[in-house]
Coordinates of C-alpha atoms in Angstrom, one line a residue:
M263 CA 16.7 -56.4 153.3
N264 CA 13.8 -56.8 155.8
S265 CA 11.0 -58.8 154.0
K266 CA 8.5 -58.6 156.8
R267 CA 5.0 -58.1 155.5
L268 CA 3.3 -54.9 156.7
L269 CA -0.2 -55.4 155.1
P270 CA -2.4 -58.4 155.7
R271 CA -3.3 -60.7 152.7
A272 CA -5.9 -59.3 150.4
V273 CA -9.6 -60.1 150.9
D274 CA -11.7 -62.2 148.5
D275 CA -12.9 -60.9 145.2
P276 CA -14.5 -57.5 146.0
G277 CA -17.0 -58.3 143.2
D278 CA -18.6 -60.7 145.6
N279 CA -20.3 -57.6 147.2
A280 CA -21.3 -55.8 143.9
G281 CA -25.0 -56.2 144.7
L282 CA -24.5 -54.5 148.1
R283 CA -22.6 -51.6 146.5
D284 CA -25.3 -51.1 143.9
E285 CA -27.9 -51.1 146.7
V286 CA -26.1 -48.4 148.6
R287 CA -25.4 -46.3 145.5
T288 CA -29.1 -46.4 144.5
F289 CA -30.2 -45.3 147.9
L290 CA -27.7 -42.4 147.9
R291 CA -28.7 -41.3 144.4
K292 CA -32.4 -41.3 145.3
S293 CA -31.6 -39.4 148.6
R294 CA -29.7 -36.7 146.6
E295 CA -32.5 -36.4 144.1
A296 CA -35.0 -36.0 146.9
G297 CA -32.9 -33.2 148.4
V298 CA -32.1 -35.2 151.5
F299 CA -28.4 -34.2 151.4
M300 CA -25.8 -32.6 149.1
P301 CA -22.4 -34.4 148.8
G302 CA -19.8 -32.8 150.9
V303 CA -16.2 -33.0 152.1
D304 CA -15.2 -34.6 155.4
T305 CA -18.8 -35.5 156.1
W306 CA -18.0 -38.4 158.4
L307 CA -16.5 -35.9 160.9
T308 CA -18.5 -32.7 160.4
E309 CA -22.0 -33.5 159.1
W310 CA -24.1 -34.6 162.1
N311 CA -27.5 -35.8 160.9
P312 CA -29.1 -38.4 163.2
E313 CA -32.2 -38.6 161.0
F314 CA -30.1 -39.7 158.0
S315 CA -28.1 -42.1 160.1
R316 CA -31.4 -43.7 161.3
R317 CA -32.5 -44.1 157.7
L318 CA -29.3 -46.1 157.2
A319 CA -30.0 -48.1 160.4
D320 CA -33.5 -49.0 159.1
R321 CA -31.7 -50.6 156.1
G322 CA -29.3 -52.5 158.3
W323 CA -26.3 -50.4 157.4
V324 CA -25.4 -49.4 161.0
G325 CA -24.3 -52.0 163.5
M326 CA -23.6 -54.4 160.6
T327 CA -20.9 -56.3 162.5
I328 CA -22.7 -56.4 165.8
P329 CA -24.1 -59.9 166.5
T330 CA -27.8 -60.3 166.2
E331 CA -28.2 -61.2 169.9
Y332 CA -27.1 -57.6 170.6
G333 CA -29.4 -56.0 168.1
G334 CA -27.0 -55.9 165.2
H335 CA -27.0 -57.7 161.9
G336 CA -24.2 -60.2 162.2
R337 CA -22.5 -59.3 158.9
S338 CA -18.8 -59.3 158.0
H339 CA -16.3 -56.5 158.4
V340 CA -15.8 -56.7 154.6
E341 CA -19.5 -56.1 154.0
R342 CA -19.4 -53.2 156.4
F343 CA -16.3 -51.9 154.5
V344 CA -18.3 -51.9 151.3
V345 CA -21.2 -49.9 152.8
T346 CA -18.9 -47.3 154.5
E347 CA -16.8 -46.9 151.4
E348 CA -19.9 -46.1 149.3
L349 CA -21.3 -43.7 151.9
L350 CA -18.0 -41.8 152.0
A351 CA -17.6 -41.7 148.3
G352 CA -21.1 -40.3 148.1
G353 CA -20.2 -37.5 150.6
A354 CA -23.1 -38.6 152.8
P355 CA -23.7 -36.9 156.3
V356 CA -22.8 -39.8 158.6
A357 CA -21.0 -38.2 161.5
A358 CA -23.8 -39.0 164.0
H359 CA -23.3 -42.7 164.1
W360 CA -19.7 -43.0 162.7
I361 CA -17.6 -43.2 165.8
A362 CA -20.0 -45.5 167.7
D363 CA -20.3 -47.8 164.8
R364 CA -16.6 -47.7 163.7
Q365 CA -14.8 -48.3 167.0
I366 CA -17.0 -48.2 170.1
A367 CA -19.1 -51.2 169.1
P368 CA -16.1 -53.5 168.2
S369 CA -14.3 -52.5 171.4
L370 CA -17.4 -53.3 173.5
L371 CA -17.7 -56.6 171.8
R372 CA -14.0 -57.4 172.6
F373 CA -13.6 -55.9 176.0
G374 CA -17.0 -55.0 177.4
T375 CA -19.0 -56.8 180.1
E376 CA -22.3 -58.4 179.3
E377 CA -24.1 -55.6 181.0
Q378 CA -22.2 -53.0 178.8
K379 CA -23.0 -54.9 175.7
Q380 CA -26.7 -55.2 176.4
R381 CA -26.9 -51.6 177.4
Y382 CA -25.1 -50.0 174.5
L383 CA -24.9 -52.2 171.4
P384 CA -28.6 -52.4 170.5
A385 CA -28.8 -48.6 171.0
I386 CA -25.8 -48.1 168.7
A387 CA -27.4 -50.3 166.0
K388 CA -30.6 -48.2 166.2
V389 CA -28.7 -44.9 166.3
E390 CA -30.2 -44.1 169.7
C391 CA -26.9 -43.6 171.5
F392 CA -24.0 -41.4 170.4
F393 CA -20.4 -41.7 171.4
G394 CA -17.2 -39.7 171.4
I395 CA -13.5 -40.7 172.0
G396 CA -11.6 -39.5 175.0
M397 CA -7.9 -40.1 174.1
S398 CA -6.1 -36.9 173.1
E399 CA -5.2 -34.3 175.7
P400 CA -3.8 -30.8 175.7
D401 CA 0.0 -30.5 175.1
S402 CA 0.2 -34.3 174.5
G403 CA -0.1 -34.5 170.7
S404 CA -0.2 -38.1 169.6
D405 CA 1.7 -39.4 172.7
L406 CA -1.1 -41.2 174.4
A407 CA 1.3 -42.6 177.0
S408 CA 1.7 -39.1 178.4
V409 CA -2.0 -38.7 179.4
R410 CA -2.5 -36.8 182.7
T411 CA -6.1 -37.7 183.3
K412 CA -6.3 -39.6 186.5
A413 CA -8.8 -42.1 187.9
V414 CA -8.8 -42.7 191.7
Q415 CA -10.6 -45.7 193.1
V416 CA -13.4 -44.9 195.6
D417 CA -16.2 -46.9 197.1
G418 CA -18.2 -48.4 194.3
G419 CA -16.2 -46.9 191.4
W420 CA -13.7 -44.3 190.4
R421 CA -13.3 -40.6 190.4
V422 CA -11.9 -39.3 187.1
T423 CA -10.2 -35.9 186.7
G424 CA -8.6 -34.5 183.6
T425 CA -9.1 -32.9 180.2
K426 CA -9.6 -34.4 176.8
V427 CA -9.4 -32.4 173.6
W428 CA -10.5 -32.7 169.9
T429 CA -13.4 -34.8 171.0
S430 CA -15.6 -34.8 167.9
G431 CA -19.3 -34.6 168.6
A432 CA -19.0 -34.5 172.3
H433 CA -21.7 -31.8 172.5
H434 CA -24.1 -34.3 171.0
A435 CA -22.8 -37.5 172.5
D436 CA -24.2 -39.5 175.4
A437 CA -20.8 -41.0 176.5
F438 CA -17.2 -41.5 175.5
F439 CA -14.4 -43.9 176.2
A440 CA -11.9 -42.1 178.4
L441 CA -8.3 -43.2 178.8
A442 CA -6.9 -42.4 182.3
R443 CA -4.0 -43.2 184.5
T444 CA -5.0 -45.6 187.3
S445 CA -1.5 -46.0 188.8
P446 CA 1.6 -43.7 189.0
K447 CA 3.6 -43.2 185.9
D448 CA 6.6 -45.4 185.5
S449 CA 9.4 -44.0 183.3
A450 CA 10.6 -47.5 182.6
A451 CA 7.2 -48.7 181.5
R452 CA 5.3 -45.7 180.1
H453 CA 2.4 -47.7 178.7
A454 CA 1.6 -49.4 182.1
G455 CA -1.0 -48.2 184.5
L456 CA -3.6 -46.9 182.0
S457 CA -7.2 -47.9 182.0
Q458 CA -10.4 -47.1 180.0
F459 CA -13.7 -45.9 181.4
I460 CA -17.1 -45.4 179.9
V461 CA -18.0 -41.8 181.0
D462 CA -21.5 -40.5 180.8
L463 CA -21.0 -37.0 179.4
R464 CA -24.1 -35.7 181.3
S465 CA -22.5 -36.7 184.6
E466 CA -22.0 -34.1 187.3
G467 CA -18.5 -32.6 186.9
V468 CA -18.4 -32.9 183.1
E469 CA -18.1 -29.7 181.1
V470 CA -18.1 -29.8 177.3
R471 CA -16.4 -26.7 175.8
P472 CA -16.7 -26.0 172.0
I473 CA -13.7 -25.7 169.8
V474 CA -14.7 -23.7 166.7
S475 CA -12.7 -24.4 163.6
M476 CA -11.4 -21.9 161.1
T477 CA -14.4 -22.7 158.9
G478 CA -16.7 -21.4 161.6
S479 CA -18.1 -24.9 162.2
H480 CA -18.2 -26.7 165.5
H481 CA -17.6 -30.4 165.7
F482 CA -14.5 -30.5 168.0
N483 CA -14.7 -30.0 171.7
E484 CA -12.7 -29.9 174.9
V485 CA -14.1 -32.1 177.6
V486 CA -13.2 -31.3 181.2
M487 CA -13.8 -33.8 183.9
D488 CA -13.7 -32.6 187.5
D489 CA -13.9 -35.5 190.0
V490 CA -16.5 -37.3 187.9
F491 CA -17.8 -40.5 189.4
V492 CA -17.7 -43.6 187.2
P493 CA -19.2 -46.8 188.7
D494 CA -17.2 -50.0 188.6
S495 CA -19.7 -51.3 186.1
M496 CA -18.5 -48.8 183.6
V497 CA -14.8 -49.8 183.6
L498 CA -14.0 -51.0 180.1
G499 CA -11.9 -54.2 180.1
G500 CA -9.3 -54.6 182.8
I501 CA -7.7 -52.0 185.1
G502 CA -4.2 -51.5 183.7
D503 CA -5.0 -52.9 180.3
G504 CA -5.8 -49.5 178.8
W505 CA -2.8 -49.3 176.4
R506 CA -3.5 -52.8 174.9
Q507 CA -7.1 -51.9 174.4
V508 CA -6.5 -48.5 172.9
T509 CA -3.9 -49.8 170.4
S510 CA -6.4 -52.4 169.2
E511 CA -9.1 -49.8 169.0
L512 CA -6.8 -47.6 166.8
A513 CA -6.9 -50.3 164.1
Y514 CA -10.5 -49.5 163.6
E515 CA -10.0 -45.8 163.8
R516 CA -7.1 -45.5 161.4
S517 CA -7.7 -48.1 158.7
G518 CA -11.2 -47.3 157.4
P519 CA -12.0 -45.7 154.1
E520 CA -12.6 -42.4 155.8
R521 CA -8.8 -42.1 155.9
F522 CA -8.6 -41.7 152.1
L523 CA -12.2 -40.8 150.9
S524 CA -12.8 -37.6 152.9
T525 CA -12.3 -35.6 149.7
F526 CA -13.6 -38.1 147.2
A527 CA -16.7 -36.0 146.5
L528 CA -14.3 -33.2 145.4
I529 CA -12.1 -35.3 143.1
S530 CA -15.2 -36.8 141.6
E531 CA -16.7 -33.4 140.9
T532 CA -13.3 -32.2 139.6
A533 CA -13.4 -34.9 137.0
E534 CA -16.9 -33.9 136.1
Q535 CA -15.9 -30.2 135.8
A536 CA -12.9 -31.1 133.6
A537 CA -15.1 -33.3 131.4
A538 CA -17.5 -30.4 130.9
G539 CA -14.6 -28.1 130.0
R540 CA -15.2 -25.8 133.0
I541 CA -11.7 -26.4 134.3
S542 CA -8.5 -27.5 132.7
G543 CA -8.0 -31.0 134.0
D544 CA -4.8 -33.0 133.3
G545 CA -3.3 -36.3 134.2
G546 CA -3.3 -35.4 137.9
I547 CA -6.9 -36.6 138.2
G548 CA -5.8 -40.0 137.0
R549 CA -2.8 -40.2 139.3
L550 CA -4.9 -39.3 142.3
M551 CA -7.5 -41.9 141.4
A552 CA -4.8 -44.5 141.1
R553 CA -3.6 -43.7 144.6
I554 CA -7.2 -44.0 145.9
T555 CA -7.5 -47.4 144.2
G556 CA -4.4 -48.6 145.9
L557 CA -5.6 -47.4 149.2
H558 CA -8.9 -49.1 148.6
H559 CA -7.1 -52.4 148.4
M560 CA -4.9 -51.7 151.4
S561 CA -7.9 -50.7 153.6
S562 CA -10.1 -53.6 152.5
A563 CA -7.2 -56.0 153.4
V564 CA -7.2 -54.6 156.9
A565 CA -11.0 -55.1 157.0
G566 CA -10.4 -58.7 156.1
A567 CA -7.8 -59.1 158.8
L568 CA -10.2 -57.7 161.4
Q569 CA -12.8 -60.2 160.2
R570 CA -10.3 -63.0 160.8
G571 CA -9.4 -61.6 164.2
E572 CA -5.8 -60.8 163.2
R573 CA -3.7 -57.9 164.5
A574 CA -3.8 -55.0 162.2
D575 CA -2.7 -51.9 164.1
S576 CA 0.5 -51.3 162.2
A577 CA -1.2 -51.9 158.8
A578 CA -3.9 -49.5 159.9
A579 CA -1.2 -46.9 160.6
A580 CA 0.1 -47.3 157.1
V581 CA -3.3 -46.8 155.6
K582 CA -3.9 -43.7 157.6
L583 CA -0.5 -42.3 156.8
L584 CA -0.8 -42.7 153.1
G585 CA -4.5 -42.0 152.9
T586 CA -4.7 -38.7 154.7
T587 CA -1.8 -37.4 152.5
T588 CA -3.8 -38.3 149.5
E589 CA -6.8 -36.5 150.8
G590 CA -4.8 -33.4 151.3
D591 CA -3.2 -33.7 147.8
I592 CA -6.7 -33.8 146.3
A593 CA -7.6 -30.5 148.0
E594 CA -4.4 -28.9 146.8
Y595 CA -4.8 -30.2 143.3
A596 CA -8.4 -28.9 143.0
D597 CA -7.4 -25.5 144.5
L598 CA -4.7 -25.0 142.0
L599 CA -7.0 -25.9 139.1
L600 CA -9.8 -23.6 140.2
D601 CA -10.1 -20.3 138.4
R602 CA -11.8 -18.2 141.0
D603 CA -12.5 -15.4 138.6
A604 CA -14.3 -17.6 136.1
E605 CA -18.1 -17.7 136.4
P606 CA -18.6 -21.4 135.4
T607 CA -16.6 -22.5 138.4
A608 CA -18.6 -20.5 140.9
G609 CA -21.1 -22.1 143.2
R610 CA -21.2 -25.6 144.5
Y611 CA -17.8 -26.7 143.1
R612 CA -16.0 -23.7 144.6
E613 CA -17.7 -24.5 147.9
L614 CA -16.3 -28.0 147.8
V615 CA -12.8 -26.8 147.0
D616 CA -12.8 -24.1 149.7
R617 CA -14.1 -26.6 152.3
A618 CA -11.5 -29.1 151.5
V619 CA -8.7 -26.6 151.7
L620 CA -9.9 -25.4 155.1
Q621 CA -10.3 -28.9 156.4
R622 CA -6.9 -30.1 155.0
P623 CA -4.7 -29.2 158.1
G624 CA -6.6 -31.6 160.2
F625 CA -6.2 -34.6 157.8
T626 CA -2.7 -35.5 158.9
L627 CA -3.2 -34.7 162.6
R628 CA -6.4 -36.5 163.7
G629 CA -6.0 -40.2 164.4
G630 CA -2.2 -39.8 165.0
T631 CA 0.2 -37.3 163.4
T632 CA 2.2 -38.2 160.3
E633 CA 5.4 -38.3 162.4
I634 CA 4.0 -40.7 165.0
L635 CA 2.6 -43.0 162.3
E636 CA 5.9 -43.1 160.4
G637 CA 7.5 -44.3 163.6
V638 CA 4.8 -47.0 164.1
V639 CA 5.4 -48.3 160.5
A640 CA 9.1 -48.1 160.8
R641 CA 9.0 -50.1 164.1
E642 CA 6.8 -52.8 162.5
L643 CA 9.3 -53.1 159.6
G644 CA 12.3 -53.4 162.0
L645 CA 13.7 -50.1 160.8
R646 CA 13.9 -48.5 164.3

């Protein structure tokens, strides 16, 4: 039997940050009571509210892990985990700052030049700059190595041509990290020859096309780049190092609590509805909460690994794989419990259920499909 450890060691006692949790919970409760927001489903992706994000920034809850010399707060990944977990559990509208804070800032700290850090990190911490992610492409699925976007070197920079898809918030964003091929594809080394660029989404040659979901909402986009000039100063990391950089970036994207708490507001309200006798709850609520508890420990362990500077991409894939399945199961469970003909279950609760059911198909697609992540985990465990 292969005894290789997939998950990092657990973090210190989570009770160490109980005061911080209480602070965030109090803030959210007061915000709800003041009518600032209503708890929702999948709000880290769909609810773009810069004003609310700036309220968080004013309290030091955005840019927490950015060093103080770059306008951040110099706090730990575990502390940031505590704050983000509470925001997600509360169904808060955090999409505006989420991507920049979650993975753009850490990647800039690890791979960015001093000029890039000084330009973007203080703005991210103040929620004055918004970012998207330029990885996925049409007809490529989760196979990032098959990207067809090309970057050709010219005097003073690069010309980038290609299309990125499922780019959340691109219609609001100032820039995104684009993965592009900078040397011809080599069938013997599929991951070679890739590089990352910081592309200004207002540049000449950039067109952002909306992708409207089945809910009628618009947060996804297709971004078409036609011979877009990117100066040398906006190359992220090293030319040809794109694959290594992207895989490290995915540890931030896949491991966070947004991979198992997107529907927490729904399971919480389901428990309230069952306690009030409005729906017929059963042991399923407890089983789902037990799964969330396990995922909490897994995800916090990854946060601890990131704090220690340890590799966590495969562990992050496991969190994402199990977490998004749980999110979808919550949506299905609540949908089966809901009596749509009963008056007491109308209104807000029904809206949460319907929203979760409609969002569910995307849970196991975004951030890497289930099949791809199963392969990542199997490889890490020596099973393939």
